[in-house]
Every structure is written in structure tokens, then in C-alpha cells.
CSV table of C-alpha atoms in Angstrom, one decimal:
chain,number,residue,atom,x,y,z
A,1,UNK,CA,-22.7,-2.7,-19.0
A,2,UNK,CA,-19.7,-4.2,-17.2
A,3,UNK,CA,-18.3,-1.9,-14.4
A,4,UNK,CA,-14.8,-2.3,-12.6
A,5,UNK,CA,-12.7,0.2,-10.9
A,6,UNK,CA,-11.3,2.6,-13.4
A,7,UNK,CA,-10.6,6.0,-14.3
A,8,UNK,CA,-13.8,8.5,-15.3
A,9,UNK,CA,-14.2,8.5,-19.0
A,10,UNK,CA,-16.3,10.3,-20.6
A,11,UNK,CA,-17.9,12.6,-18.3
A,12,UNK,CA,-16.3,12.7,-15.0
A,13,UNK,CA,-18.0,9.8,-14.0
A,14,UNK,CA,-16.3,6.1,-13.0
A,15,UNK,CA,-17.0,3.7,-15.3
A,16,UNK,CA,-15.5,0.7,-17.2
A,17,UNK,CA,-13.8,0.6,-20.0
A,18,UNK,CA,-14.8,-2.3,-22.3
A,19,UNK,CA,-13.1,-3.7,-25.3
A,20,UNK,CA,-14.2,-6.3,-27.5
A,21,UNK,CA,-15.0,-9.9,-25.5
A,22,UNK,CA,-13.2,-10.3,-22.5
A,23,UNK,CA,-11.2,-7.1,-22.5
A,24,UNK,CA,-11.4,-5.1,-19.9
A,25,UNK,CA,-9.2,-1.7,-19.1
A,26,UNK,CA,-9.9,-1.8,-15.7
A,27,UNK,CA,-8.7,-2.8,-12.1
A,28,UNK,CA,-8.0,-6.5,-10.4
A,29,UNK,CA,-7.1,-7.8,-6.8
A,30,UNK,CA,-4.1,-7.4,-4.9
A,31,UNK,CA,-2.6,-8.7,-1.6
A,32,UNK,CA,0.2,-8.7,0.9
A,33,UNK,CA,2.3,-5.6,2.0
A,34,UNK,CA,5.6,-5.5,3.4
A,35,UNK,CA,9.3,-2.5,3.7
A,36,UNK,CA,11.5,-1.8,1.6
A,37,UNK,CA,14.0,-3.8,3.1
A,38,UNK,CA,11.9,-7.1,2.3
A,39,UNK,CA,11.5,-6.7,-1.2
A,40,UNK,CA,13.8,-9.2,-3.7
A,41,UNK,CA,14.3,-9.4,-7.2
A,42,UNK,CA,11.2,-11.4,-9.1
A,43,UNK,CA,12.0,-12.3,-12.5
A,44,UNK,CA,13.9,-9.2,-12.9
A,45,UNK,CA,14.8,-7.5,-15.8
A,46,UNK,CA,17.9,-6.9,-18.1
A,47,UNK,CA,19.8,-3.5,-18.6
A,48,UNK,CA,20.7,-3.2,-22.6
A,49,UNK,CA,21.8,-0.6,-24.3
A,50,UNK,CA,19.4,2.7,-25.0
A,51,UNK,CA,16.8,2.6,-27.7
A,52,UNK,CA,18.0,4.0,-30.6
A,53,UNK,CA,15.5,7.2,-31.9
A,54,UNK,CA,13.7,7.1,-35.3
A,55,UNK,CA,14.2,9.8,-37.3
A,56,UNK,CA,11.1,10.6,-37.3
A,57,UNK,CA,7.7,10.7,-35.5
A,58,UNK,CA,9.4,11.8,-31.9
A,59,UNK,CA,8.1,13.8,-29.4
A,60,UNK,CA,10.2,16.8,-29.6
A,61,UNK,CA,13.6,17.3,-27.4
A,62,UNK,CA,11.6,19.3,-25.5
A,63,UNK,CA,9.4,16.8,-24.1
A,64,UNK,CA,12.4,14.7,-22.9
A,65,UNK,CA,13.7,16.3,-18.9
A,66,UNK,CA,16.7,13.5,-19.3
A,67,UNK,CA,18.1,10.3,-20.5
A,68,UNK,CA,20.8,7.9,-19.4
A,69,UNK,CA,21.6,4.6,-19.9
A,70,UNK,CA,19.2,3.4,-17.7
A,71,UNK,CA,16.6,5.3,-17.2
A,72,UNK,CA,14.2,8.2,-19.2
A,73,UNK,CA,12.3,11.2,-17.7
A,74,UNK,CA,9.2,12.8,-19.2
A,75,UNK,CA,7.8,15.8,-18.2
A,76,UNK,CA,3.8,15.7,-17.7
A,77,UNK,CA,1.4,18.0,-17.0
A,78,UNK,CA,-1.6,18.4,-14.5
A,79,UNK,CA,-4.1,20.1,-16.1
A,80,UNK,CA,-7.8,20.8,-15.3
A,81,UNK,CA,-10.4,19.5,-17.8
A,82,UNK,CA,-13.5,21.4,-19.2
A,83,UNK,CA,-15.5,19.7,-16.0
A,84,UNK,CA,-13.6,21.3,-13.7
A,85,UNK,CA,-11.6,17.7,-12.4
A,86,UNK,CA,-7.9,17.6,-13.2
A,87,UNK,CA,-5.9,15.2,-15.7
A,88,UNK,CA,-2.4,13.8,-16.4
A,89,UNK,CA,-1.3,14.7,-19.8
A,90,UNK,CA,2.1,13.3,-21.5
A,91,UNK,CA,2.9,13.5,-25.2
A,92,UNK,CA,3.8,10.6,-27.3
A,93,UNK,CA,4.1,9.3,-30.7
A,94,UNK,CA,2.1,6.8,-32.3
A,95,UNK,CA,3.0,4.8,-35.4
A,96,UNK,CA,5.5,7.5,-36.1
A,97,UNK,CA,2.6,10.1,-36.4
A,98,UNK,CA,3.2,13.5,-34.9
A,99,UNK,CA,3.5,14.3,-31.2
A,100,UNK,CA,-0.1,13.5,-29.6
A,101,UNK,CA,-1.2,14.5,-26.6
A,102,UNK,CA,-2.8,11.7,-24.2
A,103,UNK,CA,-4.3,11.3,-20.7
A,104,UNK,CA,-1.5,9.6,-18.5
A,105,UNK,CA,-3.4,6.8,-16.2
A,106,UNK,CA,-2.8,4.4,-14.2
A,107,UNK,CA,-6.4,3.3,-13.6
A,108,UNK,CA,-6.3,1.6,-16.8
A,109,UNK,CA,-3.9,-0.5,-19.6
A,110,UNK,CA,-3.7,0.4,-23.0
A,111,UNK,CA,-4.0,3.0,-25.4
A,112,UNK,CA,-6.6,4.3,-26.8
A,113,UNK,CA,-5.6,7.1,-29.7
A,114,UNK,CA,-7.2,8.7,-32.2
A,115,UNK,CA,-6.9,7.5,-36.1
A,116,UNK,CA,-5.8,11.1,-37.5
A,117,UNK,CA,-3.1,11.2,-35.0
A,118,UNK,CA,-1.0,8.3,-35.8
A,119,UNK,CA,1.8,7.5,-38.5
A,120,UNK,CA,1.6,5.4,-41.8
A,121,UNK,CA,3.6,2.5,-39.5
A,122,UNK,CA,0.2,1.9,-38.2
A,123,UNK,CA,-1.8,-1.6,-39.2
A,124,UNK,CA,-5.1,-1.7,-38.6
A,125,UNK,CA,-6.7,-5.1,-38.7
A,126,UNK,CA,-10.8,-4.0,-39.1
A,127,UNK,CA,-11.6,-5.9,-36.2
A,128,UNK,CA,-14.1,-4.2,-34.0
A,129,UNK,CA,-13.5,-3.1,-30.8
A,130,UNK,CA,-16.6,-1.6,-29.3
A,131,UNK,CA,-15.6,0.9,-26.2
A,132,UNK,CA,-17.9,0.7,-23.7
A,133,UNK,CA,-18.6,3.7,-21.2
A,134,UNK,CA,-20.8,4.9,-18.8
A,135,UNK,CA,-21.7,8.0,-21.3
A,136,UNK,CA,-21.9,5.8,-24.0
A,137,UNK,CA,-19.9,3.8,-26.6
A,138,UNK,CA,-17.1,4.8,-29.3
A,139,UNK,CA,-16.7,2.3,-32.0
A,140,UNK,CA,-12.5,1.8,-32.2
A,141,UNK,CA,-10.4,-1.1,-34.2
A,142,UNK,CA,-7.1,-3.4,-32.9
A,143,UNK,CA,-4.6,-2.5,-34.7
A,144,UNK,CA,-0.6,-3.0,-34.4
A,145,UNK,CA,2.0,0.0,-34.2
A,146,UNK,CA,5.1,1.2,-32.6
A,147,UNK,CA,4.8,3.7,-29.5
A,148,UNK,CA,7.4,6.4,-28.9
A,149,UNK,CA,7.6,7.6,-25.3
A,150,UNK,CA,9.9,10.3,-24.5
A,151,UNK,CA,12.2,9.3,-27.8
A,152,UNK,CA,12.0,5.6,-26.7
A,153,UNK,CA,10.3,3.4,-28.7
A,154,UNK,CA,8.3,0.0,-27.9
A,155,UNK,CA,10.7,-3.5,-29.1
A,156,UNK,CA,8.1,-4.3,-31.4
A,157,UNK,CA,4.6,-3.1,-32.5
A,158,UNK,CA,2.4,-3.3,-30.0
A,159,UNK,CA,-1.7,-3.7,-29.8
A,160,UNK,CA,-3.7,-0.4,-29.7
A,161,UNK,CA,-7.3,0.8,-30.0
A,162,UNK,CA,-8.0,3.1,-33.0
A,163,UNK,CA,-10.4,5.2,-32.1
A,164,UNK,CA,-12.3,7.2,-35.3
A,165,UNK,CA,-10.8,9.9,-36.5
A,166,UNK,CA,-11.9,13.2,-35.0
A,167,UNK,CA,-13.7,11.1,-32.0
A,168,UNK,CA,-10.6,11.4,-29.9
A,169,UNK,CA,-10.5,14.7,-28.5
A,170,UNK,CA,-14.6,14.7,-27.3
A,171,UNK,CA,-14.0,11.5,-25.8
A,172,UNK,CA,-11.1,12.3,-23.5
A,173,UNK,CA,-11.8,15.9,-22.9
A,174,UNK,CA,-9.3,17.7,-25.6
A,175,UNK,CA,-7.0,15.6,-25.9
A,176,UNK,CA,-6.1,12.3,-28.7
A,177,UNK,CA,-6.4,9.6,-26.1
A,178,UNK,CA,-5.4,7.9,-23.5
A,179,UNK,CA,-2.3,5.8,-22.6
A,180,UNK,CA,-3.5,3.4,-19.5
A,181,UNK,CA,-0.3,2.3,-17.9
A,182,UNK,CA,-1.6,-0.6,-15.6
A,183,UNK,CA,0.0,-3.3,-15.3
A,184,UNK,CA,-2.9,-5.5,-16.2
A,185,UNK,CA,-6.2,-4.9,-18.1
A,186,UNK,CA,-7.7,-7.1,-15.0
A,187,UNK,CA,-7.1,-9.5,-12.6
A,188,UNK,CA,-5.5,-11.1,-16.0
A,189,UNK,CA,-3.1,-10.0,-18.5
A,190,UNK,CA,-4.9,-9.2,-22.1
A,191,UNK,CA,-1.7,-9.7,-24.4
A,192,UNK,CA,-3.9,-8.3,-27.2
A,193,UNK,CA,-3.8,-4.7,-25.1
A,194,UNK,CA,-1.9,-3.8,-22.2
A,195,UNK,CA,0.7,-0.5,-21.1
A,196,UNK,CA,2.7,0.1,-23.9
A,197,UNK,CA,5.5,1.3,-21.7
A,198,UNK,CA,5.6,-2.9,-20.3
A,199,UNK,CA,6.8,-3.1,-24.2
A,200,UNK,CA,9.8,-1.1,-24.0
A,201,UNK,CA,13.0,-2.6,-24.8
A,202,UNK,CA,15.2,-3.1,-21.3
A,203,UNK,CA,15.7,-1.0,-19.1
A,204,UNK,CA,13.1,1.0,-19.9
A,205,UNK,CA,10.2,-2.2,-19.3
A,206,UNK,CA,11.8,-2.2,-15.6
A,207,UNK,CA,9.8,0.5,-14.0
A,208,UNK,CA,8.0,3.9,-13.7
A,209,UNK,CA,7.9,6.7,-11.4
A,210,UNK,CA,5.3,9.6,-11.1
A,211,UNK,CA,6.2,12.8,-9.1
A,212,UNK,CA,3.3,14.8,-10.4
A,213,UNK,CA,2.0,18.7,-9.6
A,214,UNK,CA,-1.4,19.9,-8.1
A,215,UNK,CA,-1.0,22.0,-11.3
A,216,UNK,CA,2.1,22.7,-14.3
A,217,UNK,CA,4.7,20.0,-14.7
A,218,UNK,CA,5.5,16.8,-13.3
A,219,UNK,CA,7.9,13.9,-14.1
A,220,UNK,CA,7.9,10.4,-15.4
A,221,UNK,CA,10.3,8.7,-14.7
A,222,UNK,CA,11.0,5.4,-16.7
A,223,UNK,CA,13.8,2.5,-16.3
A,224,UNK,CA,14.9,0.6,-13.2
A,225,UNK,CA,13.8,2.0,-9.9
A,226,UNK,CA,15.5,3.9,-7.1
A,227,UNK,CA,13.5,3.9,-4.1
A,228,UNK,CA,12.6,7.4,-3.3
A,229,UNK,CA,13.8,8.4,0.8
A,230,UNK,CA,10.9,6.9,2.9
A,231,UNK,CA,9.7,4.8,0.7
A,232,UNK,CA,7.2,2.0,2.1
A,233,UNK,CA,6.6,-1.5,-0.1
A,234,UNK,CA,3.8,-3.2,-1.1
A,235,UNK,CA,3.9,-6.1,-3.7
A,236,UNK,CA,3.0,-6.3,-6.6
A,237,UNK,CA,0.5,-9.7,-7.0
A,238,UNK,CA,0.5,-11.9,-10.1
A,239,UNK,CA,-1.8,-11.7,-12.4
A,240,UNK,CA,-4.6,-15.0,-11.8
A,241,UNK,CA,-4.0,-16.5,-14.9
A,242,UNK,CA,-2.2,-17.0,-18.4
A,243,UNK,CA,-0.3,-15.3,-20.2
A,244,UNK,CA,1.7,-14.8,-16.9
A,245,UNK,CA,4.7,-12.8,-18.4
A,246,UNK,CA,5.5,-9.6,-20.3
A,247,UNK,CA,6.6,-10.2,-23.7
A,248,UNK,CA,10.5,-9.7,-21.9
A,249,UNK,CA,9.8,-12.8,-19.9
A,250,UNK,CA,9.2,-11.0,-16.6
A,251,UNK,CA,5.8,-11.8,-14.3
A,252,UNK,CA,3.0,-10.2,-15.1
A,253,UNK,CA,1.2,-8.2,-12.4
A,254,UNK,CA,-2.5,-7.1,-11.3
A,255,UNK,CA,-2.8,-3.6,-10.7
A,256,UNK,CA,-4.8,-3.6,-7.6
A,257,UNK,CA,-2.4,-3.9,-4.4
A,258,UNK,CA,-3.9,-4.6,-0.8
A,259,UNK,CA,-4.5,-1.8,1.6
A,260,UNK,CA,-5.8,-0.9,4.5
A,261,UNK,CA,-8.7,1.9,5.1
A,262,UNK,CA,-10.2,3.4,8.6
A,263,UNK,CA,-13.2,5.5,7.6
A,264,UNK,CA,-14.3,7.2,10.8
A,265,UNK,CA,-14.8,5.2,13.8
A,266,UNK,CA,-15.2,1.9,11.9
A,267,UNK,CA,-12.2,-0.6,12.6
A,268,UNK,CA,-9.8,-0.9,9.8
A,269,UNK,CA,-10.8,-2.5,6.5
A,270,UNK,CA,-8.5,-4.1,3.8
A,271,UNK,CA,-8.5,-4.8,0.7
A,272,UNK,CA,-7.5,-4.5,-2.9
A,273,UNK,CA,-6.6,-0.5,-3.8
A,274,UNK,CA,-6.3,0.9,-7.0
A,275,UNK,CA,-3.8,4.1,-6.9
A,276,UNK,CA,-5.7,5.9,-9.8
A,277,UNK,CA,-4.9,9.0,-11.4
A,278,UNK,CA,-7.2,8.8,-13.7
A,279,UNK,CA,-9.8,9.2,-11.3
A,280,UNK,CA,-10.5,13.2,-9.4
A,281,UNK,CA,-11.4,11.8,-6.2
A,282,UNK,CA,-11.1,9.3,-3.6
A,283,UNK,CA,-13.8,6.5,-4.1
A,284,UNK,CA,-15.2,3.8,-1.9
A,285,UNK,CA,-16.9,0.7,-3.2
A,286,UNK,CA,-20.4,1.8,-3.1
A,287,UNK,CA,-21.4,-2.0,-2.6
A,288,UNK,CA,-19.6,-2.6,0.5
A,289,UNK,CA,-20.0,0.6,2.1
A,290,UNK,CA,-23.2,1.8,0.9
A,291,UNK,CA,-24.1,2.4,4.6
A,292,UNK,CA,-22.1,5.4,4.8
A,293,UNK,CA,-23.5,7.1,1.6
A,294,UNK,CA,-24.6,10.3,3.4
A,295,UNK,CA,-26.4,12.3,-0.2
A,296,UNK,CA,-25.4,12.6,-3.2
A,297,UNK,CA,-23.2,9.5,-3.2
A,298,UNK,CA,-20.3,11.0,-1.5
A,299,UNK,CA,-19.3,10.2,2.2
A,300,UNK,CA,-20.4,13.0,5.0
A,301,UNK,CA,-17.7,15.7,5.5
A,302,UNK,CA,-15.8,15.6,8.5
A,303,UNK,CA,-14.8,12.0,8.3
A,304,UNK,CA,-11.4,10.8,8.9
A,305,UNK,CA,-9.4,8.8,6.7
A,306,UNK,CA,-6.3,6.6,6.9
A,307,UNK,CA,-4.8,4.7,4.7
A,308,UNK,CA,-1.9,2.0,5.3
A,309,UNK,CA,-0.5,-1.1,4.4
A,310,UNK,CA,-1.6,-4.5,6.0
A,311,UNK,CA,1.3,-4.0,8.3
A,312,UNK,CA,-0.4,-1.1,9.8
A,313,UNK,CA,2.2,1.8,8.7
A,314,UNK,CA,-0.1,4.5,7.7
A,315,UNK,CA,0.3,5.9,3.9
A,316,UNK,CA,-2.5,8.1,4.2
A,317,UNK,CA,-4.7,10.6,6.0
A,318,UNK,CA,-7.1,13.0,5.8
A,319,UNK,CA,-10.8,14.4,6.8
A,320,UNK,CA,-13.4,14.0,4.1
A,321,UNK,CA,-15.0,17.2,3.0
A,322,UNK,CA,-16.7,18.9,0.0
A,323,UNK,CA,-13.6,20.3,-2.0
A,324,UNK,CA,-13.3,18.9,-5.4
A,325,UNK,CA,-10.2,17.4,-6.0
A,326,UNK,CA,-8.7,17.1,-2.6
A,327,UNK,CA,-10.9,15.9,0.0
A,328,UNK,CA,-14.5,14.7,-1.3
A,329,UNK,CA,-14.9,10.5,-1.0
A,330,UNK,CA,-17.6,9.7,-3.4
A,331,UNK,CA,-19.4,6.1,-2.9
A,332,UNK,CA,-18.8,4.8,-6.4
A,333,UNK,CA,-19.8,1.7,-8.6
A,334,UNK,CA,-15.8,-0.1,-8.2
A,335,UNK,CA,-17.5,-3.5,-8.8
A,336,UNK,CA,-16.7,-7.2,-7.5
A,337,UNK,CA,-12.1,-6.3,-8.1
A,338,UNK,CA,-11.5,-3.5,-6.3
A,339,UNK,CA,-12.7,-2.0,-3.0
A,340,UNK,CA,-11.2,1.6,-2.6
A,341,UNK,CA,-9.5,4.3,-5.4
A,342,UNK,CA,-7.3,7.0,-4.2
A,343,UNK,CA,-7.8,9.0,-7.1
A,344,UNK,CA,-5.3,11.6,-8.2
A,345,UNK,CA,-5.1,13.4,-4.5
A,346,UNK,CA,-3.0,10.9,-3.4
A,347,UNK,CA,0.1,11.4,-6.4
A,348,UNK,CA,-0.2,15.2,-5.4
A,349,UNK,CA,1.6,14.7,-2.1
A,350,UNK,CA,3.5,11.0,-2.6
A,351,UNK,CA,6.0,10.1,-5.0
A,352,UNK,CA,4.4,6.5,-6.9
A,353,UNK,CA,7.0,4.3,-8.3
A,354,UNK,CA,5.9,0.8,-9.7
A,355,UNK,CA,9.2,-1.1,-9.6
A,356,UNK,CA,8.0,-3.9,-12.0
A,357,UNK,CA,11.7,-5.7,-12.0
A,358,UNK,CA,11.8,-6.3,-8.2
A,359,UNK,CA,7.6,-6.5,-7.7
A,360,UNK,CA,7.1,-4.0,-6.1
A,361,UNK,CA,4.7,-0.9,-5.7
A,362,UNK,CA,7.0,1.8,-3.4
A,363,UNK,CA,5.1,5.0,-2.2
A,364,UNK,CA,7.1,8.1,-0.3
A,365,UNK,CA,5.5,11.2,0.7
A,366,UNK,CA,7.1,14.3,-0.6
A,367,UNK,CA,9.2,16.9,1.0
């Protein structure tokens, strides 16, 4: 099967997800870093007035922190899964169908959701979409529906995979699905599938911000970004070919951005990084550093690790060891897009805000 760099579904293991011919919810280059201070306004967005809330098929009030005029918060939650790694979970609405709980990830674009889940606003054109894993493949259909996130609801229906009733919860560990908030399905933009959230009407479309928890409740944040204090830059790269917009007439963008790794004693290496919640550990492209595979496919304990922009400001650090979920570095299939994967260890002690209006990918350490 195809293999790119993208979250683990089914199984806790990395693998592709595949849907239908030529689309593919996974990762795609990057390049170019640079401060705060150097980041302008590409294509930016507009600020309208708030979405107005169906009466019906809304998350509850409960799952809504706040909302202004510009900007919405959500809570999420971290949450360990039955194989012991740890998930993202947010609550939406689909097709104004009841509140569903999804996977939050930004290893991947679109959402995947299960049939008995959604609302009667739901159309479902038959045509096949067969999702290809690593465990195995889950028949699903296209189909076209609204998407409510925190009371906010997408300008217009938006493409979605239908998965089979009932399949939803065994594929994504318990839950109805997954909502893959990329900002591309590759190294180009699918406009049959991508992030419902780039579908919002303004401001919402402008940006989102994830200050998530080891464990418990986190925020996500969406609408026009405020750097966070001590924020760093790195832009955002356009997507390699068309369509080369969102459906608001701003750039489209690959979700891969260009860092810089030191693994060891090696000199620095650079290249495209997908920050990946989707995935429990740190991952190295399996390819490229194969020679540092010490068993098992993870990278020997004891290893430093740095990560930084191309600028050589340092993001990142830590010694490689054998504790799930916060310092193993697994030697993983990534394939030809992406070279390195944070994983979720990274969100747990950085604030991640993709600030889509100015082009920008801004990362701040907490606290």
C-alpha cells in the first residue's frame, strides 16, 4: 500500500491513510523558517460577523470554553486509548446528527465519521472510497454535509468520508472518527476532502491553536491568531500544485514545515517535519536513518535530541529512552514527504498555533 507520514490508525502503528485515487490523508514537504517579527500577511483573511448556531445538531454549551467575535475555544481531551498510546478527542456535529466524539489530528485532513453518527443533512453520493491502512481497509463513501465545531458551522457542506455504520468506533479505538485538521491531504490540496475547520466561515477559517494536557482537558482555539509569549515562526509552504486556495480565496498550504534535527553526535539534519498529534511518539524516517535503528525499530536510549528551525534556534530537546509516550524515537516507514514526526510529546510542553491568515506555523513552550 501507499505509505506517507501520518498518524497511527488502526493499531498504533504509522501508516497511510488512502482514499479513493489520488487521495491521500497524509503529510507533504515544507521549507524555510524564520521570527515572529518576519512574518507578513499572505492572502489573509476577512473578520465577519459570528456564525449563527442551528437549532439543532450542536455540541452542547458545555463543550464551548468561549466565544467572541473573533475567535472560538473548544475544550479537548487527552485520553489514553485501549493500547496504552494517548489520543486527542474533541466533540462535533455532523450533518446535524448528535454530538460525536472524534480523534483531533493534525497528522492528517479530513473527516472520517461514522454513518449512525451523522444528521439527515447528510448526502451521500455511493461513490466508494476504500480506506487504506496498515491493519487493513474500511470501505467508506464521499458524501457532502455541514460540520459544527464548537456551535460554529462550516459556510457550506463540505466533503466527508462515511464510514459504515457501527465500523467507526473499532476503527479509531472507541470513538466515531477522526477529524484530520491538516492543512493539506499532501504536498497538494484534495478539494474533494480536506480540514473541515479551513471551511469555516471568517474568522473562524483564519487559524487554530492547541494548548493540550499530558492527560484531562486542553483547548482549541479557533479564529485569527495571537502569537502566544515566545513564540518562534516557521512558514507555512504552498501547496505544489492546483487548487492553490481555500474555498475563501486564501493560499493553500502543505502541512509539512522544515526543521532541523541533531540526533546524537551526527551534525544537524533538515528537513520537512510533520508536528503530529496523531502520532504517540517521535518518529524518524526509517529510510534515511535506518543506520541508527538500534532493535526493535526504535533509536538506542540515551540519545540526544534537538530540534530547531533552519535558523538554528532550538524548539526542541530531549534524550531518547524507552518511556512510551515521552521519550522513545521509533524508526518508522514516513515515506518519500516527510523526514521526521514529533508525535504528540511535543504539544504536551509547546503551545501549536497554525496562523493560516498570515502563513505561519508559531510554536512557544509553555510556562
Amino acid at each position: 500500500m501507499t505509505r506517507s507520514a501520518a498518524s497511527r490508525w488502526p493499531g498504533g502503528r504509522i501508516g497511510a491513510i488512502v482514499v479513493g485515487a489520488g487521495v491521500l490523508l497524509a503529510a507533504c514537504g515544507g521549507q524555510g523558517a524564520s521570527s515572529p517579527s518576519g512574518a507578513t500577511t499572505a492572502g489573509g483573511t476577512t473578520a465577519g460577523t459570528p456564525a449563527s448556531v442551528p437549532a439543532s445538531g450542536v455540541p452542547a454549551s458545555s463543550d464551548i470554553l468561549e466565544q467572541t467575535g473573533s475567535t472560538i475555544t473548544v475544550p479537548v481531551t487527552t485520553v489514553t486509548g485501549s493500547s496504552g498510546d494517548a489520543k486527542v478527542t474533541v466533540q462535533i456535529s455532523v450533518g446535524g446528527g448528535p454530538p460525536a466524539t472524534v480523534v483531533l489530528d493534525t497528522g492528517s485532513a479530513g473527516l472520517l465519521i461514522d454513518a449512525s453518527m451523522v444528521g439527515s443533512q447528510v448526502v451521500d453520493s455511493g461513490q466508494q472510497l476504500d480506506k487504506n491502512f496498515v491493519g487493513g481497509t474500511v470501505p467508506a463513501t464521499l458524501a457532502q454535509a455541514p460540520v459544527t465545531v464548537g456551535g460554529v458551522t462550516t459556510a457550506s457542506p463540505v466533503g466527508i468520508g462515511l464510514l459504515q455504520a457501527g465500523s467507526g468506533a473499532g476503527l479509531f479505538d472507541g470513538t466515531s472518527g477522526l477529524l484530520g485538521i491538516g492543512t493539506a491531504n499532501g504536498p497538494t490540496l484534495n478539494a474533494d476532502l480536506f480540514s473541515p475547520t479551513l471551511q469555516l466561515p471568517a474568522p473562524y477559517q483564519a487559524g487554530s491553536m492547541l494548548d493540550i494536557s499530558p492527560t484531562g482537558t486542553g483547548t482549541w482555539t479557533l479564529g485569527p491568531v495571537t502569537a502566544p509569549a515566545g513564540a518562534v515562526a516557521v512558514p507555512l509552504v504552498a501547496v505544489s500544485g492546483p487548487p492553490t486556495t481555500y474555498p475563501d480565496g486564501a493560499p493553500a498550504y502543505a502541512k509539512d514545515v522544515q526543521l532541523c534535527w541533531t540526533i546524537g553526535s551526527a551534525a544537524p539534519a533538515c528537513g520537512p517535519t510533520d508536528l503530529d498529534i496523531g502520532n504517540p511518539n517521535t518518529a524518524l524516517n526509517s529510510t534515511t536513518f535506518a543506520a541508527l535503528d538500534a532493535g526493535g525499530d526504535l533509536l538506542a536510549s540515551g540519545t540526544g535530541i534537538v530540534m530547531g528551525t533552519t535558523e538554528k534556534q532550538t524548539l526542541w530537546s530531549f534524550t531518547s529512552g524507552q518511556t512510551q509516550g515521552q521519550n522513545v524515537v521509533e524508526l518508522a516507514a514516513l515515506g518519500a514527504n516527510t523526514e521526521f514526526n514529533t508525535g504528540i510529546e511535543y504539544f504536551y510542553a509547546n503551545t501549536v498555533a497554525f496562523d493560516y491568515a498570515n502563513g505561519r506555523l508559531l510554536l512557544a513552550p509553555k510556562g
